[in-house]
Amino acid sequence: TGLAMAIFFTFPAAVMLINRLVYKTRLTKIYFAAIAIILIGLLFLMDLDVVTLNLTGIALAILNAFVYALYVIFSKKTHLPPFTSALMVSSGTATTCLVLALASSSFVLPTTLPVWSNIVALGTICTALPILFLLEALKRISSEKASILSVLEPVSVVIVGALMLNEHISVRQAVGIIIILMGALVT
């Protein structure tokens, strides 16, 4: 997942590229510097000992980055309220996952309250709120800046993992976090 995460978080570069090609947006050199710094930091977060090169996986991660870039760009261009847009995205994603789970016969309906509590908490805290916050940010800042700042997500994952799950942050990961934060600050 480390390589897939690093490839996916190239989506700010895709946002910049699409905005430049389609909307003729003038990009400042600082954005290019921020992207380069952040990509270096992401490499430090990866566990290079377990990285395997799977061309299908790499292609899917690149495709995901470009699709997410389009989502960010079109979210900036739409005039829907962020709550409505977030509800539409979440509903569409949930429906797609349900159809795929039913098609693969892997759908299992949770039966206990703790499992449902975890699903609601993860769906709200880890999915719905971040989508809503990103859409709110897009009302106030450029899609390039919002996408670059959203790469703080893997930093948050590492920090929350350490604080809440007692995961160990290696020196290399700490360096990666610092580099990513520097790249985000540059924007």
Short mmCIF file of C-alpha atoms in Angstrom, two decimals:
data_model
loop_
_atom_site.label_atom_id
_atom_site.label_comp_id
_atom_site.label_asym_id
_atom_site.label_seq_id
_atom_site.Cartn_x
_atom_site.Cartn_y
_atom_site.Cartn_z
CA THR A 1 0.00 0.00 0.00
CA GLY A 2 2.94 2.35 0.52
CA LEU A 3 3.73 2.56 -3.18
CA ALA A 4 0.05 2.93 -4.07
CA MET A 5 -0.29 5.72 -1.50
CA ALA A 6 2.77 7.53 -2.84
CA ILE A 7 1.50 7.24 -6.41
CA PHE A 8 -2.03 8.34 -5.45
CA PHE A 9 -0.72 11.42 -3.69
CA THR A 10 0.77 12.61 -6.95
CA PHE A 11 -2.77 13.81 -7.68
CA PRO A 12 -1.87 17.45 -6.86
CA ALA A 13 0.52 17.32 -9.82
CA ALA A 14 -2.35 15.97 -11.93
CA VAL A 15 -4.56 18.84 -10.68
CA MET A 16 -1.90 21.31 -11.76
CA LEU A 17 -1.42 19.61 -15.14
CA ILE A 18 -5.14 19.40 -15.91
CA ASN A 19 -5.75 23.00 -14.81
CA ARG A 20 -2.83 24.15 -16.97
CA LEU A 21 -3.90 22.19 -20.07
CA VAL A 22 -7.69 22.62 -19.85
CA TYR A 23 -8.18 25.92 -18.04
CA LYS A 24 -4.88 27.59 -19.02
CA THR A 25 -4.20 28.31 -15.35
CA ARG A 26 -0.90 30.03 -14.72
CA LEU A 27 1.04 28.03 -12.17
CA THR A 28 3.64 29.53 -9.91
CA LYS A 29 7.03 27.94 -9.41
CA ILE A 30 6.30 27.58 -5.71
CA TYR A 31 3.66 24.94 -6.46
CA PHE A 32 6.18 22.89 -8.42
CA ALA A 33 8.65 23.19 -5.55
CA ALA A 34 5.98 22.13 -3.05
CA ILE A 35 5.04 19.07 -5.13
CA ALA A 36 8.69 18.02 -5.45
CA ILE A 37 9.29 18.39 -1.70
CA ILE A 38 6.10 16.49 -0.84
CA LEU A 39 6.91 13.62 -3.21
CA ILE A 40 10.32 13.24 -1.57
CA GLY A 41 8.62 13.18 1.83
CA LEU A 42 6.13 10.54 0.66
CA LEU A 43 9.03 8.31 -0.38
CA PHE A 44 10.29 8.48 3.21
CA LEU A 45 6.88 7.31 4.51
CA MET A 46 6.96 4.19 2.32
CA ASP A 47 8.27 0.93 3.69
CA LEU A 48 10.71 0.17 0.89
CA ASP A 49 11.35 -3.34 2.22
CA VAL A 50 7.87 -4.49 1.21
CA VAL A 51 7.43 -2.56 -2.04
CA THR A 52 6.61 -4.79 -4.99
CA LEU A 53 6.28 -3.49 -8.50
CA ASN A 54 2.98 -4.65 -9.95
CA LEU A 55 2.24 -2.86 -13.22
CA THR A 56 -1.53 -3.30 -12.88
CA GLY A 57 -1.44 -1.87 -9.36
CA ILE A 58 0.75 1.03 -10.45
CA ALA A 59 -1.54 1.76 -13.42
CA LEU A 60 -4.61 1.68 -11.15
CA ALA A 61 -2.93 4.03 -8.65
CA ILE A 62 -2.06 6.48 -11.45
CA LEU A 63 -5.61 6.27 -12.81
CA ASN A 64 -6.94 6.85 -9.29
CA ALA A 65 -4.72 9.95 -8.94
CA PHE A 66 -6.05 11.41 -12.20
CA VAL A 67 -9.68 10.60 -11.38
CA TYR A 68 -9.28 12.18 -7.94
CA ALA A 69 -7.64 15.21 -9.56
CA LEU A 70 -10.69 15.57 -11.81
CA TYR A 71 -12.93 15.27 -8.74
CA VAL A 72 -11.05 18.09 -7.00
CA ILE A 73 -11.10 20.31 -10.09
CA PHE A 74 -14.78 19.76 -10.84
CA SER A 75 -15.67 20.22 -7.17
CA LYS A 76 -14.02 23.64 -7.37
CA LYS A 77 -16.00 24.49 -10.51
CA THR A 78 -19.40 23.32 -9.24
CA HIS A 79 -21.76 25.62 -7.42
CA LEU A 80 -23.35 22.95 -5.26
CA PRO A 81 -23.15 23.52 -1.51
CA PRO A 82 -20.34 21.40 0.00
CA PHE A 83 -22.77 19.40 2.14
CA THR A 84 -24.86 18.41 -0.89
CA SER A 85 -21.78 17.55 -2.93
CA ALA A 86 -20.27 15.49 -0.07
CA LEU A 87 -23.57 13.64 0.33
CA MET A 88 -23.64 12.89 -3.41
CA VAL A 89 -20.04 11.62 -3.43
CA SER A 90 -20.56 9.48 -0.33
CA SER A 91 -23.84 8.05 -1.63
CA GLY A 92 -22.32 7.26 -5.01
CA THR A 93 -19.32 5.59 -3.44
CA ALA A 94 -21.47 3.58 -1.02
CA THR A 95 -23.73 2.42 -3.86
CA THR A 96 -20.74 1.42 -6.00
CA CYS A 97 -19.22 -0.54 -3.10
CA LEU A 98 -22.55 -2.26 -2.42
CA VAL A 99 -22.95 -3.29 -6.07
CA LEU A 100 -19.37 -4.59 -6.23
CA ALA A 101 -19.76 -6.48 -2.94
CA LEU A 102 -23.01 -8.06 -4.12
CA ALA A 103 -21.48 -8.92 -7.52
CA SER A 104 -18.49 -10.61 -5.88
CA SER A 105 -20.66 -12.32 -3.23
CA SER A 106 -18.55 -10.71 -0.52
CA PHE A 107 -21.33 -8.63 1.08
CA VAL A 108 -21.86 -9.34 4.76
CA LEU A 109 -24.35 -7.37 6.81
CA PRO A 110 -22.89 -6.45 10.22
CA THR A 111 -24.96 -7.80 13.09
CA THR A 112 -23.47 -6.31 16.26
CA LEU A 113 -23.66 -2.81 17.69
CA PRO A 114 -19.86 -2.43 18.09
CA VAL A 115 -19.32 -3.20 14.40
CA TRP A 116 -22.05 -0.74 13.39
CA SER A 117 -20.53 1.86 15.74
CA ASN A 118 -17.14 1.42 14.07
CA ILE A 119 -18.69 1.70 10.61
CA VAL A 120 -20.57 4.90 11.51
CA ALA A 121 -17.51 6.41 13.22
CA LEU A 122 -15.17 5.58 10.31
CA GLY A 123 -17.72 6.71 7.75
CA THR A 124 -18.26 10.01 9.53
CA ILE A 125 -14.83 10.89 10.91
CA CYS A 126 -12.61 9.36 8.22
CA THR A 127 -14.74 9.87 5.12
CA ALA A 128 -17.66 12.29 5.28
CA LEU A 129 -16.00 15.04 7.32
CA PRO A 130 -12.76 15.09 5.28
CA ILE A 131 -14.79 15.29 2.05
CA LEU A 132 -16.88 18.10 3.49
CA PHE A 133 -13.80 19.97 4.73
CA LEU A 134 -12.08 19.63 1.34
CA LEU A 135 -15.15 20.97 -0.44
CA GLU A 136 -15.37 23.86 2.02
CA ALA A 137 -11.68 24.60 1.42
CA LEU A 138 -12.28 24.64 -2.34
CA LYS A 139 -14.74 27.50 -1.83
CA ARG A 140 -11.91 29.58 -0.36
CA ILE A 141 -8.64 28.48 -2.01
CA SER A 142 -7.48 27.22 -5.40
CA SER A 143 -7.78 23.57 -6.38
CA GLU A 144 -3.98 23.43 -6.68
CA LYS A 145 -3.46 24.68 -3.13
CA ALA A 146 -6.23 22.49 -1.68
CA SER A 147 -4.83 19.37 -3.35
CA ILE A 148 -1.29 20.11 -2.21
CA LEU A 149 -2.46 20.68 1.37
CA SER A 150 -4.49 17.47 1.30
CA VAL A 151 -1.25 15.47 1.18
CA LEU A 152 -1.15 16.07 4.90
CA GLU A 153 -3.46 13.05 5.07
CA PRO A 154 -0.69 10.41 5.11
CA VAL A 155 1.12 12.48 7.75
CA SER A 156 -2.05 12.38 9.85
CA VAL A 157 -2.33 8.62 9.32
CA VAL A 158 1.18 8.03 10.64
CA ILE A 159 0.71 10.37 13.61
CA VAL A 160 -2.73 8.97 14.57
CA GLY A 161 -1.36 5.43 14.20
CA ALA A 162 1.39 6.29 16.64
CA LEU A 163 -0.87 8.08 19.12
CA MET A 164 -3.91 5.81 19.06
CA LEU A 165 -2.58 2.44 17.93
CA ASN A 166 0.85 2.54 19.56
CA GLU A 167 2.52 2.17 16.18
CA HIS A 168 6.19 3.05 16.00
CA ILE A 169 7.33 5.99 13.88
CA SER A 170 10.73 5.26 12.42
CA VAL A 171 13.36 7.94 12.00
CA ARG A 172 12.83 7.69 8.23
CA GLN A 173 9.07 8.28 8.64
CA ALA A 174 9.71 11.22 10.96
CA VAL A 175 11.99 12.74 8.32
CA GLY A 176 9.25 12.13 5.72
CA ILE A 177 6.67 13.87 7.91
CA ILE A 178 8.94 16.88 8.35
CA ILE A 179 9.64 17.05 4.60
CA ILE A 180 5.93 16.81 3.73
CA LEU A 181 5.09 19.51 6.28
CA MET A 182 7.78 21.72 4.73
CA GLY A 183 6.25 21.16 1.29
CA ALA A 184 2.78 22.00 2.59
CA LEU A 185 4.12 25.14 4.28
CA VAL A 186 5.72 26.26 1.02
CA THR A 187 2.24 26.53 -0.52
#
